[in-house]
Coordinates of C-alpha atoms in Angstrom, one line a residue:
M83 CA 0.0 0.0 0.0
A84 CA 1.3 3.4 -0.9
N85 CA 2.4 5.7 1.9
N86 CA 0.0 8.7 1.7
K87 CA 0.9 10.3 5.0
I88 CA 1.8 14.0 4.9
V89 CA 3.0 16.2 7.8
V90 CA 1.8 19.7 7.1
A91 CA 3.8 22.6 8.7
L92 CA 1.8 25.8 8.8
G93 CA 3.9 29.1 8.9
R94 CA 2.9 32.2 10.8
N95 CA 1.2 33.6 7.8
A96 CA -1.6 31.0 8.4
F97 CA -2.5 32.8 11.7
G98 CA -1.7 36.4 11.6
T99 CA -0.7 38.2 14.8
T100 CA -3.9 38.8 16.7
L101 CA -6.9 36.6 17.7
P102 CA -9.3 38.2 15.2
Q103 CA -6.7 37.7 12.4
Q104 CA -6.1 34.1 13.5
Q105 CA -9.8 33.3 13.4
K106 CA -10.1 34.7 9.9
K107 CA -6.9 33.4 8.4
I108 CA -7.2 29.9 9.9
K109 CA -10.2 29.2 7.6
I110 CA -7.8 29.5 4.6
A111 CA -5.5 27.0 6.2
A112 CA -8.5 24.7 6.8
G113 CA -9.3 24.9 3.1
A114 CA -5.8 23.8 2.2
I115 CA -6.1 20.9 4.6
G116 CA -9.5 20.0 3.2
D117 CA -8.1 19.7 -0.3
L118 CA -5.5 17.2 0.9
V119 CA -8.0 15.1 2.9
E120 CA -10.4 15.1 0.0
A121 CA -7.5 13.8 -2.1
K122 CA -7.3 10.8 0.3
Y123 CA -4.1 11.8 2.2
E124 CA -3.5 11.1 5.9
I125 CA -2.8 14.4 7.5
V126 CA -0.8 15.4 10.6
I127 CA -0.6 19.2 11.2
T128 CA 2.1 21.2 13.0
H129 CA 2.3 25.0 13.1
S130 CA 4.2 28.1 14.0
N131 CA 3.4 30.0 17.2
G132 CA 5.8 33.0 17.1
P133 CA 3.5 35.9 17.6
Q134 CA 1.1 33.9 19.9
I135 CA 3.7 32.7 22.4
G136 CA 5.2 36.3 22.6
M137 CA 1.7 37.7 23.2
I138 CA 1.0 35.1 26.0
Q139 CA 4.4 35.7 27.6
T140 CA 3.9 39.5 27.5
A141 CA 0.4 39.2 29.0
M142 CA 1.5 36.9 31.8
T143 CA 4.4 39.2 32.6
E144 CA 2.2 42.3 32.7
F145 CA -0.3 40.4 34.9
S146 CA 2.4 39.6 37.4
R147 CA 3.4 43.2 37.6
L148 CA -0.2 44.3 38.3
D149 CA -0.7 41.6 41.0
P150 CA 2.4 40.5 43.0
N151 CA 0.5 37.4 44.1
Y152 CA 1.1 36.0 40.6
T153 CA 4.4 35.0 39.0
V154 CA 5.7 35.2 35.4
A155 CA 4.8 32.1 33.4
P156 CA 7.8 30.1 32.2
M157 CA 8.3 29.8 28.5
S158 CA 7.3 26.1 28.5
V159 CA 3.9 27.0 30.0
C160 CA 3.5 29.8 27.5
G161 CA 4.3 27.3 24.7
A162 CA 1.7 24.9 26.1
M163 CA -0.9 27.6 26.2
S164 CA -0.2 28.6 22.6
Q165 CA -0.6 25.0 21.5
G166 CA -3.9 24.8 23.2
Y167 CA -5.5 27.9 21.9
I168 CA -4.2 27.6 18.3
G169 CA -5.2 24.0 18.3
Y170 CA -8.7 24.9 19.5
D171 CA -9.2 27.3 16.6
L172 CA -7.5 25.1 14.0
Q173 CA -9.3 21.8 14.8
N174 CA -12.7 23.5 14.8
A175 CA -11.9 25.2 11.5
V176 CA -10.7 22.0 9.9
R177 CA -13.7 20.0 11.2
S178 CA -16.1 22.6 9.8
E179 CA -14.3 22.7 6.4
L180 CA -14.5 18.9 6.1
L181 CA -18.2 18.7 7.2
S182 CA -19.0 21.3 4.5
R183 CA -17.5 18.9 2.0
G184 CA -19.4 15.9 3.4
I185 CA -16.4 14.4 5.1
Y186 CA -16.5 13.3 8.7
K187 CA -13.1 12.8 10.3
P188 CA -12.3 13.5 14.0
V189 CA -9.6 16.2 14.5
S190 CA -7.5 16.2 17.7
T191 CA -4.9 18.4 19.2
V192 CA -2.1 16.8 21.2
I193 CA -0.2 19.0 23.7
T194 CA 3.3 17.9 22.7
Q195 CA 6.6 17.9 24.6
V196 CA 9.9 17.7 22.7
R197 CA 13.2 16.7 24.3
V198 CA 16.2 19.0 23.9
D199 CA 19.8 18.6 25.0
P200 CA 20.7 20.7 28.0
F201 CA 24.2 21.0 26.5
D202 CA 22.9 22.2 23.1
P203 CA 25.1 25.2 22.1
A204 CA 22.0 27.2 21.3
F205 CA 21.6 27.8 25.1
H206 CA 24.8 29.9 24.9
N207 CA 23.9 31.6 21.6
P208 CA 20.2 32.5 21.8
S209 CA 18.5 33.6 18.6
K210 CA 14.7 33.8 19.1
I211 CA 13.4 37.3 20.0
I212 CA 10.2 37.3 22.0
G213 CA 7.9 39.7 23.9
R214 CA 7.4 43.4 24.1
Y215 CA 10.1 46.1 24.0
M216 CA 11.6 47.0 27.4
T217 CA 13.3 50.0 28.9
K218 CA 17.0 49.8 29.9
E219 CA 16.0 49.3 33.6
E220 CA 13.7 46.4 32.7
A221 CA 16.3 44.9 30.5
D222 CA 18.8 45.1 33.3
M223 CA 16.4 43.2 35.6
E224 CA 16.0 40.5 33.0
E225 CA 19.8 40.1 32.8
K226 CA 20.0 39.8 36.6
K227 CA 17.6 36.9 36.3
G228 CA 20.0 35.2 34.0
N229 CA 18.0 36.0 30.8
Y230 CA 19.5 37.4 27.6
V231 CA 18.3 40.6 26.0
V232 CA 19.1 42.3 22.7
Y233 CA 18.9 46.0 21.8
E234 CA 17.1 47.3 18.7
E235 CA 18.2 50.8 17.6
G236 CA 15.6 53.4 18.3
R237 CA 13.1 50.9 19.7
G238 CA 14.4 49.4 22.9
Y239 CA 15.3 46.0 24.4
R240 CA 13.7 42.7 23.9
R241 CA 14.3 39.3 25.5
I242 CA 16.1 36.7 23.3
I243 CA 16.1 33.0 24.1
A244 CA 17.6 29.7 22.8
S245 CA 16.5 27.6 19.9
P246 CA 17.9 24.1 20.5
Q247 CA 17.5 21.2 18.2
P248 CA 14.7 18.6 18.8
I249 CA 15.8 15.2 19.9
D250 CA 12.7 13.2 20.7
I251 CA 8.9 13.7 20.8
Y252 CA 7.4 12.2 23.9
E253 CA 3.8 12.0 22.7
I254 CA 4.7 10.2 19.4
D255 CA 2.9 7.0 20.4
A256 CA -0.3 8.8 21.1
I257 CA 0.0 10.8 17.8
R258 CA 0.7 7.6 15.9
A259 CA -2.3 5.8 17.4
L260 CA -4.7 8.7 16.5
V261 CA -3.4 8.8 12.9
D262 CA -3.7 5.0 12.6
A263 CA -7.3 5.4 13.8
G264 CA -8.1 7.7 10.9
Q265 CA -8.0 11.0 12.8
I266 CA -6.4 14.3 11.7
V267 CA -3.9 15.2 14.4
I268 CA -2.5 18.7 15.3
A269 CA 0.7 18.2 17.2
A270 CA 4.1 19.7 18.2
G271 CA 2.7 23.2 17.7
G272 CA 5.4 25.9 17.8
G273 CA 8.1 23.3 17.6
G274 CA 6.8 21.6 20.6
I275 CA 7.2 22.4 24.3
P276 CA 11.0 22.1 24.9
V277 CA 11.7 19.9 27.9
L278 CA 14.8 18.4 29.6
D279 CA 14.7 14.8 30.7
Q280 CA 15.5 14.5 34.4
R281 CA 14.9 10.8 35.2
T282 CA 11.2 10.5 35.9
E283 CA 10.5 14.2 35.4
L284 CA 10.3 16.4 32.4
K285 CA 11.4 20.0 33.1
G286 CA 10.4 22.8 30.8
A287 CA 13.3 24.6 29.2
S288 CA 13.5 28.3 28.6
A289 CA 13.6 28.0 24.8
I290 CA 11.6 27.9 21.6
I291 CA 12.4 25.1 19.1
E292 CA 12.4 26.1 15.4
K293 CA 9.1 24.5 14.2
D294 CA 10.5 23.4 10.8
Y295 CA 13.0 21.1 12.6
T296 CA 10.4 19.6 14.8
A297 CA 8.1 19.1 11.8
A298 CA 10.9 17.2 10.1
K299 CA 11.4 15.1 13.3
L300 CA 7.7 14.4 13.5
A301 CA 7.4 13.4 9.9
D302 CA 10.4 11.1 10.3
M303 CA 9.1 9.4 13.4
L304 CA 5.7 8.9 11.7
D305 CA 7.5 7.6 8.6
A306 CA 5.5 10.0 6.4
S307 CA 6.2 10.1 2.7
T308 CA 6.0 13.9 2.5
L309 CA 6.9 16.9 4.6
L310 CA 4.9 19.9 3.3
I311 CA 6.1 23.3 4.6
L312 CA 3.5 26.0 3.8
T313 CA 4.7 29.5 3.8
A314 CA 4.1 32.9 2.2
G315 CA 5.7 32.2 -1.3
D316 CA 5.2 29.7 -4.1
N317 CA 8.9 28.8 -4.1
I318 CA 12.1 29.7 -2.3
I319 CA 13.8 32.5 -4.2
L320 CA 17.5 33.3 -4.0
N321 CA 18.7 36.9 -4.5
K322 CA 15.1 38.1 -4.7
D323 CA 14.4 41.3 -6.7
T324 CA 18.0 41.4 -8.1
D325 CA 19.3 40.6 -11.5
K326 CA 20.6 37.3 -10.0
Q327 CA 17.2 36.2 -8.8
Q328 CA 16.8 32.4 -8.9
V329 CA 13.5 30.6 -8.3
L330 CA 14.2 27.2 -6.8
G331 CA 12.1 24.3 -8.2
S332 CA 13.0 20.6 -8.0
L333 CA 16.3 20.0 -6.1
S334 CA 18.2 16.9 -5.4
V335 CA 19.6 16.3 -1.9
A336 CA 23.0 17.2 -3.1
E337 CA 21.8 20.5 -4.7
A338 CA 20.0 21.5 -1.5
A339 CA 23.0 20.6 0.7
K340 CA 25.2 22.8 -1.6
L341 CA 22.9 25.8 -0.9
V342 CA 23.4 25.3 2.8
E343 CA 27.1 24.8 2.5
D344 CA 27.6 27.9 0.3
N345 CA 25.6 30.1 2.9
L346 CA 23.1 31.2 0.2
L347 CA 20.1 31.0 2.5
D348 CA 18.7 33.5 5.0
P349 CA 19.5 32.1 8.4
L350 CA 16.2 33.2 10.0
T351 CA 13.8 32.2 7.2
T352 CA 14.8 29.9 4.3
L353 CA 17.8 28.1 5.9
P354 CA 15.7 26.3 8.6
K355 CA 13.2 25.1 5.9
I356 CA 15.9 23.7 3.7
K357 CA 17.9 22.1 6.5
A358 CA 14.7 20.6 8.0
S359 CA 13.8 19.3 4.5
L360 CA 17.2 17.7 4.2
N361 CA 16.9 16.1 7.7
F362 CA 13.7 14.5 6.7
V363 CA 14.5 13.3 3.2
E364 CA 17.9 11.9 4.1
A365 CA 16.5 9.9 7.1
G366 CA 14.5 7.5 5.0
K367 CA 13.6 6.1 1.6
D368 CA 11.2 7.5 -1.1
R369 CA 10.7 10.8 0.7
R370 CA 10.2 14.3 -0.4
A371 CA 9.9 17.7 1.1
I372 CA 7.8 20.5 -0.5
I373 CA 8.0 24.2 0.4
T374 CA 5.2 26.3 -1.1
E375 CA 2.5 28.8 -0.5
L376 CA -0.4 28.0 1.8
T377 CA -3.2 28.0 -0.8
K378 CA -1.0 26.0 -3.2
A379 CA -0.8 22.9 -0.9
K380 CA -2.6 20.5 -3.2
A381 CA -0.7 21.7 -6.3
G382 CA 2.6 21.3 -4.4
V383 CA 1.8 17.7 -3.4
F384 CA 0.9 17.0 -7.1
G385 CA 4.3 18.4 -8.1
K386 CA 2.9 21.4 -9.9
T387 CA 4.5 24.2 -7.8
G388 CA 6.9 24.7 -5.0
T389 CA 10.5 24.0 -4.1
I390 CA 10.7 20.2 -3.9
I391 CA 13.6 18.3 -2.5
S392 CA 13.8 14.5 -3.1

């Protein structure tokens, strides 16, 4: 039997930055998912949570300032909250979209923990900026707590945290069981909740995992045939808006690896997508990774658009 399992990674453009934007945009994402389900693919969904986790962290911090009886929420808790509320909106939107097409399939959200290495060098070289802008005095207080901050000229200070690599997904057996039961599963949102394994206890880490790397790990552990990364453009473009512009279509593993080796990709946007795609494709047989625009999901799976690595 052909492997028709696809892990779909939704970028931040699928949600916007506010709750009203999320509730509106998520219907477009649900339409893309509906197209794939209607085409008889098994779907597992993961997603970004960048603006959402920052909003939650800021809100909880401000609340603690207003009422000293409450404490600031750890990043792991903020990540769990973002998974829950994005999953709530997304699973209801997908369910409604499928019912409108005469399809009944349960949709479930799994709050997902992902193991990271406490010795990952990312903890000494943080790269993910979160939360609101702070004054110098507030930034000094954050540094006294052992947190990192970064200054943006003319705007102020913001907290910056680590982005370690995912090692393992603790809820993978539950996710696999739901997929095997014919359900659509939303899992590992925002790259998963980063945790440190301390014998019988999992301790939340002050970090945000790059969601594309966790999407690749999830797709690998589920032995999916396709990793579908949905973003804001039809293809990855090198040297955009210059006379050296190059639209990337079908790439071999060697060609994609050469792009990484030659430092031709933006480290914050396109590099994680290509590296995650390589991680997934190289870890198994007969696999492909597709990077394309949200509304072109079905066309990308059918090989009609997108940057495709195989």
